[in-house]
Tab-separated table of C-alpha atoms in Angstrom:
chain	number	residue	atom	x	y	z
C	1	MET	CA	68.213	84.770	146.397
C	2	THR	CA	70.894	87.162	145.910
C	3	GLY	CA	70.657	87.853	150.038
C	4	SER	CA	71.134	84.135	150.777
C	5	GLU	CA	74.421	84.000	148.071
C	6	THR	CA	76.017	87.263	149.493
C	7	ARG	CA	75.508	86.699	153.010
C	8	PRO	CA	78.212	83.812	153.377
C	9	ALA	CA	80.706	86.368	151.357
C	10	THR	CA	80.094	88.912	153.886
C	11	ALA	CA	80.674	86.582	157.030
C	12	ASP	CA	83.751	85.229	155.075
C	13	ARG	CA	85.374	88.726	154.464
C	14	ARG	CA	84.357	89.340	158.095
C	15	ALA	CA	85.990	86.389	159.200
C	16	ALA	CA	89.021	87.296	157.377
C	17	LEU	CA	89.356	90.601	158.452
C	18	ARG	CA	89.090	89.455	162.027
C	19	ALA	CA	91.867	86.869	161.695
C	20	ARG	CA	93.709	89.676	159.893
C	21	LEU	CA	93.111	92.202	162.795
C	22	ILE	CA	94.334	89.655	165.391
C	23	GLU	CA	97.483	89.213	163.098
C	24	LEU	CA	98.463	92.494	163.164
C	25	ALA	CA	97.446	93.610	166.816
C	26	THR	CA	99.327	90.535	167.706
C	27	ALA	CA	102.760	91.628	166.039
C	28	ARG	CA	101.907	95.064	167.073
C	29	ILE	CA	101.682	94.362	170.546
C	30	ALA	CA	104.632	92.003	170.429
C	31	ALA	CA	107.097	94.731	169.044
C	32	GLU	CA	105.558	97.586	170.817
C	33	GLY	CA	103.451	96.663	173.694
C	34	LEU	CA	99.895	97.343	174.289
C	35	GLY	CA	100.233	100.980	174.374
C	36	ALA	CA	100.954	101.150	170.794
C	37	LEU	CA	97.741	99.699	169.908
C	38	LYS	CA	95.609	102.509	167.617
C	39	ALA	CA	92.605	101.975	165.829
C	40	ARG	CA	93.631	104.308	163.282
C	41	SER	CA	96.961	102.842	162.651
C	42	LEU	CA	95.526	99.373	162.239
C	43	ALA	CA	93.317	100.413	160.041
C	44	ALA	CA	95.657	101.555	157.812
C	45	GLU	CA	97.566	98.590	157.997
C	46	ALA	CA	94.656	96.253	157.223
C	47	GLY	CA	93.314	98.509	154.564
C	48	CYS	CA	89.828	99.000	156.243
C	49	SER	CA	88.177	102.015	157.611
C	50	VAL	CA	88.394	102.458	161.533
C	51	GLY	CA	84.494	101.682	161.441
C	52	ALA	CA	85.174	98.257	159.980
C	53	ILE	CA	87.386	97.466	163.171
C	54	TYR	CA	84.686	98.364	165.491
C	55	ASN	CA	82.029	96.427	163.607
C	56	VAL	CA	84.092	93.119	164.008
C	57	PHE	CA	85.348	94.010	167.703
C	58	GLY	CA	83.071	96.131	169.838
C	59	ASP	CA	86.460	98.043	171.070
C	60	LEU	CA	90.183	97.317	170.910
C	61	ASP	CA	89.980	95.866	174.634
C	62	ASP	CA	87.834	93.083	172.788
C	63	LEU	CA	90.582	92.756	170.057
C	64	VAL	CA	93.318	92.689	172.610
C	65	LEU	CA	91.297	89.880	174.416
C	66	ALA	CA	91.075	87.999	171.191
C	67	VAL	CA	95.105	88.560	170.961
C	68	ASN	CA	95.472	87.267	174.823
C	69	GLY	CA	93.107	84.212	173.743
C	70	GLU	CA	95.658	83.147	171.279
C	71	THR	CA	98.679	84.088	173.825
C	72	PHE	CA	97.057	81.938	176.015
C	73	ARG	CA	96.936	79.180	173.544
C	74	ALA	CA	100.624	79.396	172.730
C	75	LEU	CA	101.569	79.761	176.210
C	76	GLY	CA	99.518	76.735	177.043
C	77	ALA	CA	100.883	74.811	174.296
C	78	GLN	CA	104.622	75.968	175.579
C	79	VAL	CA	103.741	74.655	178.951
C	80	THR	CA	102.229	70.897	177.931
C	81	ALA	CA	105.202	70.440	175.386
C	82	ALA	CA	107.981	70.895	178.080
C	83	VAL	CA	105.979	68.781	180.433
C	84	ALA	CA	105.359	66.415	177.902
C	85	LYS	CA	109.197	65.634	177.831
C	86	HIS	CA	108.864	65.143	181.731
C	87	ALA	CA	106.033	62.662	181.729
C	88	GLU	CA	107.779	60.116	184.140
C	89	ALA	CA	109.148	62.718	186.242
C	90	ASP	CA	107.159	63.097	189.596
C	91	PRO	CA	104.549	65.629	189.956
C	92	ALA	CA	106.920	68.193	191.552
C	93	GLU	CA	109.404	68.094	189.051
C	94	ARG	CA	106.761	68.362	186.225
C	95	MET	CA	105.449	71.464	188.150
C	96	ILE	CA	109.024	73.140	188.093
C	97	VAL	CA	109.224	72.141	184.202
C	98	MET	CA	106.029	73.877	183.847
C	99	SER	CA	107.259	76.704	186.074
C	100	GLU	CA	110.550	77.042	183.690
C	101	ALA	CA	108.590	76.950	180.606
C	102	TYR	CA	106.133	79.932	181.969
C	103	LEU	CA	109.264	81.849	182.790
C	104	ALA	CA	111.109	81.055	179.190
C	105	TYR	CA	107.643	81.998	177.450
C	106	ALA	CA	107.515	85.647	179.668
C	107	THR	CA	111.091	86.065	178.634
C	108	GLU	CA	110.749	85.386	174.993
C	109	ASN	CA	107.580	87.209	174.462
C	110	PRO	CA	107.523	90.085	177.308
C	111	LEU	CA	105.225	92.441	175.586
C	112	LEU	CA	102.410	89.587	174.655
C	113	TRP	CA	102.866	88.318	177.949
C	114	ARG	CA	102.200	91.709	179.582
C	115	ALA	CA	99.331	92.228	177.529
C	116	LEU	CA	97.584	88.975	179.107
C	117	PHE	CA	97.870	90.895	182.420
C	118	ASP	CA	97.584	94.821	181.391
C	119	VAL	CA	94.337	94.529	179.071
C	120	ASN	CA	91.497	96.362	180.966
C	121	MET	CA	89.230	93.667	182.470
C	122	ARG	CA	85.656	94.948	182.767
C	123	VAL	CA	83.347	93.564	185.844
C	124	ASP	CA	83.394	90.145	185.926
C	125	GLY	CA	80.213	89.247	184.042
C	126	ASP	CA	81.635	91.060	181.181
C	127	VAL	CA	84.744	88.782	180.592
C	128	PRO	CA	83.644	86.508	177.720
C	129	GLU	CA	82.881	82.702	178.225
C	130	TRP	CA	85.667	81.927	175.567
C	131	TYR	CA	88.237	83.943	177.463
C	132	LEU	CA	87.280	82.137	180.762
C	133	ALA	CA	87.724	79.131	179.229
C	134	ALA	CA	91.115	79.744	177.739
C	135	LEU	CA	92.292	80.648	181.248
C	136	ASP	CA	90.530	77.452	182.730
C	137	ARG	CA	92.458	75.399	180.257
C	138	LEU	CA	95.913	76.985	181.353
C	139	LEU	CA	94.926	76.501	185.031
C	140	ALA	CA	94.107	72.982	184.480
C	141	ILE	CA	97.431	72.171	183.383
C	142	ILE	CA	98.373	72.913	186.974
C	143	ASP	CA	95.549	71.159	188.492
C	144	ALA	CA	96.661	67.728	187.268
C	145	PRO	CA	100.277	67.184	189.055
C	146	LEU	CA	98.768	69.076	192.141
C	147	ALA	CA	95.657	66.696	192.224
C	148	GLU	CA	98.544	63.594	192.261
C	149	VAL	CA	100.117	65.328	195.354
C	150	PHE	CA	96.952	66.288	197.112
C	151	PRO	CA	94.850	63.272	195.912
C	152	ASP	CA	92.346	63.616	199.047
C	153	LEU	CA	91.573	67.487	198.390
C	154	PRO	CA	88.206	68.143	196.258
C	155	PRO	CA	88.885	69.861	192.832
C	156	GLU	CA	87.824	73.296	194.639
C	157	GLU	CA	90.818	73.230	196.669
C	158	ILE	CA	92.935	71.905	194.409
C	159	ARG	CA	92.008	75.191	192.342
C	160	VAL	CA	92.906	77.394	195.205
C	161	ARG	CA	96.309	75.920	195.376
C	162	THR	CA	96.879	75.913	191.709
C	163	ARG	CA	95.957	79.899	191.875
C	164	ALA	CA	98.497	80.543	194.586
C	165	LEU	CA	101.277	78.386	192.769
C	166	PHE	CA	100.659	80.137	189.312
C	167	SER	CA	100.172	83.474	191.288
C	168	SER	CA	103.496	82.637	193.241
C	169	ILE	CA	105.354	81.743	190.018
C	170	HIS	CA	104.026	84.790	187.816
C	171	GLY	CA	105.385	87.290	190.789
C	172	ILE	CA	108.752	85.359	190.909
C	173	THR	CA	108.584	85.966	186.855
C	174	LEU	CA	107.364	89.538	186.933
C	175	LEU	CA	109.451	90.956	189.571
C	176	GLY	CA	112.520	89.233	188.228
C	177	LEU	CA	111.859	89.934	184.493
C	178	GLU	CA	111.748	93.617	185.537
C	179	ARG	CA	114.139	93.663	188.031
C	180	ARG	CA	112.009	95.353	190.489
C	181	ILE	CA	113.762	93.884	193.528
C	182	SER	CA	117.627	94.954	192.187
C	183	ALA	CA	118.997	92.897	189.877
C	184	VAL	CA	118.674	88.997	190.360
C	185	GLY	CA	120.449	86.285	188.366
C	186	GLN	CA	118.249	84.191	185.973
C	187	ASP	CA	119.645	81.268	187.917
C	188	ARG	CA	118.623	82.595	191.183
C	189	LEU	CA	115.060	82.809	189.743
C	190	SER	CA	115.048	78.828	188.957
C	191	ASP	CA	116.312	78.248	192.662
C	192	MET	CA	113.141	80.652	193.566
C	193	ILE	CA	110.978	78.597	191.741
C	194	ARG	CA	112.083	75.341	192.915
C	195	TYR	CA	112.043	76.428	196.512
C	196	ILE	CA	108.480	77.404	196.000
C	197	ILE	CA	107.276	74.393	194.219
C	198	THR	CA	109.221	71.586	196.152
C	199	SER	CA	108.046	73.093	199.626
C	200	ALA	CA	104.271	73.726	198.197
C	201	THR	CA	104.086	69.886	197.188
C	202	ARG	CA	105.117	67.849	199.768
C	203	PRO	CA	102.568	65.411	200.747
C	204	GLY	CA	102.610	66.920	204.197
C	205	ALA	CA	101.337	70.217	202.974
C	206	THR	CA	97.731	69.561	203.281
W	1	MET	CA	128.242	138.217	204.370
W	2	THR	CA	124.818	138.652	202.451
W	3	GLY	CA	125.633	135.528	200.338
W	4	SER	CA	126.228	133.150	203.510
W	5	GLU	CA	122.902	134.156	204.851
W	6	THR	CA	121.060	133.745	201.984
W	7	ARG	CA	122.548	130.537	201.370
W	8	PRO	CA	120.722	128.280	203.996
W	9	ALA	CA	117.805	130.313	203.369
W	10	THR	CA	118.152	129.078	199.558
W	11	ALA	CA	118.443	125.588	200.970
W	12	ASP	CA	115.512	126.000	203.392
W	13	ARG	CA	113.111	127.152	200.540
W	14	ARG	CA	114.361	124.193	198.235
W	15	ALA	CA	113.538	121.935	201.014
W	16	ALA	CA	110.223	123.022	201.776
W	17	LEU	CA	109.444	123.100	197.933
W	18	ARG	CA	111.003	119.489	197.829
W	19	ALA	CA	108.757	118.644	200.794
W	20	ARG	CA	105.713	120.212	199.377
W	21	LEU	CA	106.025	118.504	195.898
W	22	ILE	CA	106.372	115.093	197.525
W	23	GLU	CA	103.118	115.601	199.531
W	24	LEU	CA	101.287	117.028	196.315
W	25	ALA	CA	102.353	114.101	194.186
W	26	THR	CA	101.802	111.568	196.642
W	27	ALA	CA	97.888	112.786	197.185
W	28	ARG	CA	97.720	112.938	193.377
W	29	ILE	CA	98.897	109.158	192.727
W	30	ALA	CA	97.005	107.895	195.786
W	31	ALA	CA	93.699	109.679	194.029
W	32	GLU	CA	93.988	109.239	190.425
W	33	GLY	CA	97.388	106.892	189.852
W	34	LEU	CA	100.960	107.312	187.941
W	35	GLY	CA	99.724	108.788	184.879
W	36	ALA	CA	98.006	111.339	186.495
W	37	LEU	CA	101.123	112.900	187.893
W	38	LYS	CA	101.978	115.950	185.196
W	39	ALA	CA	104.536	118.385	185.928
W	40	ARG	CA	102.229	121.325	184.830
W	41	SER	CA	99.622	120.749	187.181
W	42	LEU	CA	101.858	119.916	190.261
W	43	ALA	CA	103.574	123.511	189.411
W	44	ALA	CA	100.508	125.150	189.696
W	45	GLU	CA	99.367	123.278	192.616
W	46	ALA	CA	102.435	124.015	194.270
W	47	GLY	CA	102.782	127.239	193.055
W	48	CYS	CA	106.203	127.195	191.291
W	49	SER	CA	107.239	127.007	187.851
W	50	VAL	CA	107.572	123.988	186.253
W	51	GLY	CA	111.714	124.553	185.644
W	52	ALA	CA	111.855	124.792	189.794
W	53	ILE	CA	110.318	120.978	189.864
W	54	TYR	CA	113.042	120.109	187.802
W	55	ASN	CA	115.709	122.131	189.604
W	56	VAL	CA	114.603	119.768	192.664
W	57	PHE	CA	113.905	116.592	191.153
W	58	GLY	CA	115.992	115.736	188.020
W	59	ASP	CA	112.807	114.558	186.205
W	60	LEU	CA	109.323	113.213	187.200
W	61	ASP	CA	110.709	109.647	187.886
W	62	ASP	CA	112.929	111.032	190.506
W	63	LEU	CA	109.825	112.660	192.295
W	64	VAL	CA	107.934	109.117	191.950
W	65	LEU	CA	110.935	107.602	193.437
W	66	ALA	CA	110.737	110.040	196.395
W	67	VAL	CA	107.151	109.169	196.973
W	68	ASN	CA	107.658	105.430	196.387
W	69	GLY	CA	110.424	106.010	199.212
W	70	GLU	CA	107.829	107.075	201.723
W	71	THR	CA	105.699	104.593	200.689
W	72	PHE	CA	108.233	101.747	201.300
W	73	ARG	CA	108.663	102.971	204.545
W	74	ALA	CA	104.639	103.296	205.193
W	75	LEU	CA	104.457	99.674	204.054
W	76	GLY	CA	107.221	98.786	206.408
W	77	ALA	CA	105.836	100.295	209.327
W	78	GLN	CA	102.444	98.822	208.687
W	79	VAL	CA	103.737	95.382	208.498
W	80	THR	CA	105.970	95.703	211.384
W	81	ALA	CA	103.365	97.166	213.543
W	82	ALA	CA	101.124	94.211	212.754
W	83	VAL	CA	103.904	91.761	213.452
W	84	ALA	CA	104.369	93.407	216.587
W	85	LYS	CA	101.214	92.204	217.867
W	86	HIS	CA	102.531	88.804	217.398
W	87	ALA	CA	105.808	88.572	218.478
W	88	GLU	CA	105.303	85.173	220.215
W	89	ALA	CA	104.045	83.526	217.144
W	90	ASP	CA	106.234	81.031	215.556
W	91	PRO	CA	108.091	82.389	212.527
W	92	ALA	CA	105.513	80.871	209.967
W	93	GLU	CA	102.526	82.466	211.709
W	94	ARG	CA	104.560	85.892	211.816
W	95	MET	CA	105.194	85.528	207.968
W	96	ILE	CA	101.507	84.847	207.564
W	97	VAL	CA	100.587	88.029	209.551
W	98	MET	CA	103.135	89.871	207.658
W	99	SER	CA	101.449	88.745	204.143
W	100	GLU	CA	98.103	89.809	205.534
W	101	ALA	CA	99.617	93.410	206.512
W	102	TYR	CA	100.891	93.550	202.719
W	103	LEU	CA	97.564	92.334	201.231
W	104	ALA	CA	95.874	94.972	203.638
W	105	TYR	CA	98.021	97.877	202.653
W	106	ALA	CA	97.730	97.245	198.856
W	107	THR	CA	93.879	96.816	199.019
W	108	GLU	CA	93.853	100.013	200.970
W	109	ASN	CA	96.248	102.159	198.917
W	110	PRO	CA	95.965	100.573	195.641
W	111	LEU	CA	97.290	103.199	193.255
W	112	LEU	CA	100.018	104.265	195.721
W	113	TRP	CA	101.220	100.519	195.678
W	114	ARG	CA	101.056	100.067	192.095
W	115	ALA	CA	103.021	103.166	191.813
W	116	LEU	CA	105.897	101.165	193.515
W	117	PHE	CA	106.120	98.685	190.811
W	118	ASP	CA	104.990	100.575	187.832
W	119	VAL	CA	107.834	103.751	188.231
W	120	ASN	CA	110.009	103.364	185.233
W	121	MET	CA	113.290	101.489	186.724
W	122	ARG	CA	116.545	102.652	184.847
W	123	VAL	CA	119.392	100.400	184.205
W	124	ASP	CA	120.510	99.011	187.391
W	125	GLY	CA	123.253	101.521	188.211
W	126	ASP	CA	121.059	104.362	188.218
W	127	VAL	CA	118.577	103.532	190.933
W	128	PRO	CA	119.592	105.497	193.826
W	129	GLU	CA	121.560	104.284	196.837
W	130	TRP	CA	118.761	105.371	199.360
W	131	TYR	CA	116.116	103.608	197.296
W	132	LEU	CA	117.854	100.110	197.540
W	133	ALA	CA	118.451	100.610	201.013
W	134	ALA	CA	114.841	101.444	201.792
W	135	LEU	CA	113.883	98.251	199.779
W	136	ASP	CA	116.309	96.434	201.734
W	137	ARG	CA	114.943	97.360	205.121
W	138	LEU	CA	111.671	96.025	203.517
W	139	LEU	CA	113.241	92.578	202.766
W	140	ALA	CA	114.874	92.513	206.111
W	141	ILE	CA	111.747	92.231	207.539
W	142	ILE	CA	111.197	88.989	206.221
W	143	ASP	CA	114.566	87.585	206.499
W	144	ALA	CA	114.388	87.491	210.477
W	145	PRO	CA	111.567	85.064	210.727
W	146	LEU	CA	113.093	82.946	207.750
W	147	ALA	CA	116.651	83.035	209.494
W	148	GLU	CA	114.799	81.107	211.980
W	149	VAL	CA	113.399	78.569	210.319
W	150	PHE	CA	116.811	77.921	208.452
W	151	PRO	CA	119.377	78.803	210.894
W	152	ASP	CA	121.625	76.948	208.785
W	153	LEU	CA	121.220	79.100	205.581
W	154	PRO	CA	123.916	81.830	204.866
W	155	PRO	CA	122.462	85.211	204.503
W	156	GLU	CA	122.639	85.085	200.501
W	157	GLU	CA	120.459	82.164	200.746
W	158	ILE	CA	117.850	83.413	202.974
W	159	ARG	CA	117.567	86.450	201.103
W	160	VAL	CA	117.025	84.137	197.750
W	161	ARG	CA	113.982	82.904	199.870
W	162	THR	CA	112.583	86.131	201.224
W	163	ARG	CA	112.699	87.341	197.388
W	164	ALA	CA	110.991	84.067	196.218
W	165	LEU	CA	108.313	84.465	199.200
W	166	PHE	CA	108.154	88.290	198.897
W	167	SER	CA	107.386	87.766	195.175
W	168	SER	CA	105.092	84.711	195.469
W	169	ILE	CA	102.747	87.102	198.188
W	170	HIS	CA	102.938	89.878	195.658
W	171	GLY	CA	101.664	87.860	192.925
W	172	ILE	CA	98.711	86.453	195.001
W	173	THR	CA	97.878	90.234	196.126
W	174	LEU	CA	98.328	91.751	192.697
W	175	LEU	CA	96.413	88.857	190.620
W	176	GLY	CA	93.789	88.675	193.470
W	177	LEU	CA	93.262	92.318	193.787
W	178	GLU	CA	93.038	92.769	189.992
W	179	ARG	CA	90.642	89.856	189.586
W	180	ARG	CA	93.043	88.651	186.753
W	181	ILE	CA	92.166	84.870	187.107
W	182	SER	CA	88.507	85.330	187.470
W	183	ALA	CA	86.971	86.514	190.599
W	184	VAL	CA	88.683	84.950	193.868
W	185	GLY	CA	87.082	86.116	197.390
W	186	GLN	CA	89.569	87.704	199.751
W	187	ASP	CA	89.194	84.865	202.136
W	188	ARG	CA	90.753	82.414	199.560
W	189	LEU	CA	93.549	84.795	199.071
W	190	SER	CA	94.241	84.562	202.686
W	191	ASP	CA	93.899	80.569	202.283
W	192	MET	CA	96.502	80.942	199.192
W	193	ILE	CA	99.026	82.912	201.567
W	194	ARG	CA	98.494	80.387	204.321
W	195	TYR	CA	99.376	77.600	201.791
W	196	ILE	CA	102.679	79.143	200.429
W	197	ILE	CA	104.050	80.181	203.774
W	198	THR	CA	103.262	77.531	205.755
W	199	SER	CA	104.765	75.120	203.004
W	200	ALA	CA	107.812	77.102	202.439
W	201	THR	CA	108.695	77.449	206.131
W	202	ARG	CA	108.717	73.982	207.118
W	203	PRO	CA	112.249	72.992	208.595
W	204	GLY	CA	112.466	70.052	206.153
W	205	ALA	CA	112.328	72.564	203.024
W	206	THR	CA	115.942	73.493	203.291
């Protein structure tokens, strides 16, 4: 009977440590970037052993995936909240609002946003299901207005266009924020977003 | 008189070392990535001192910029050669050919291509003029067909659209090659490129 009493307590402690590690890792990545995440200093901050971290997460990449899962949720919430204020706008305008919200999130949370794309990704099969589902929810936000623009396209073709547009806005955000193609003002980034989204959402673009 | 005889010899040696260092750094980055470039092992390979490297290049970032300058030239040559075979095609089709050539270059030279975007960029003023000029020549390749599509736009607006399209194709290439948004077949990457370019080059998109 002792076993059945301690097991929930152990599970609780494990869940609490897991949440605490995600919280600490998020703060560290947000402040100093993915490269600053080290098991030893994380264990010191959490007041646990290094072994305890690897007991909860298989490796640090698993922990980063968990942080990224939260980032996807936060990013999705910010994009959804922005577009909710423009629910009556036409699909193209709603997608521009989404893109601007994406740019704003990346500008405000540059290192957390970078971590979404810099984490080591394993061969496809190894990416956890819940992570793919979080990604899918993010992309589904874009599918919705795009399906309004192209009502005759099957869902898988909508998703190809969603990916194309997400990748495009991601590229504009990435090169714009890092000033990779010389300095480009934030207002011109908005013009670029508007140009791409407006062009790609004309009904004729089927 | 001895001075004037040795000075050219010194300049020659310096130029030869410079060329050799660029060659060795290019091979190292192509094989193992930017992170594998170390002054010590480079000096050993080149048969010079570490100090001699810093005598020719202010720091390793300067050397990487020189490597990237060559990569920009090679990438530009590949894109130009591809489009030369379709000189009679309409501007949109030429831009799709360019984009496919960009995707092919990145696929064939993933680590050299990554180095173009991963090198530490200093504050704007510190990026050398010749580097910005190399970048400008690359973007000018895209300006040309775009100016045909939008003959009434002034050059600076063409350049904003060039940047938007370059960034978009870069984003599709980056997320596609790294399989960041789950696995996407190479054929769907081509579909994404075609969707974005075709949409964004309609005359109505002014």
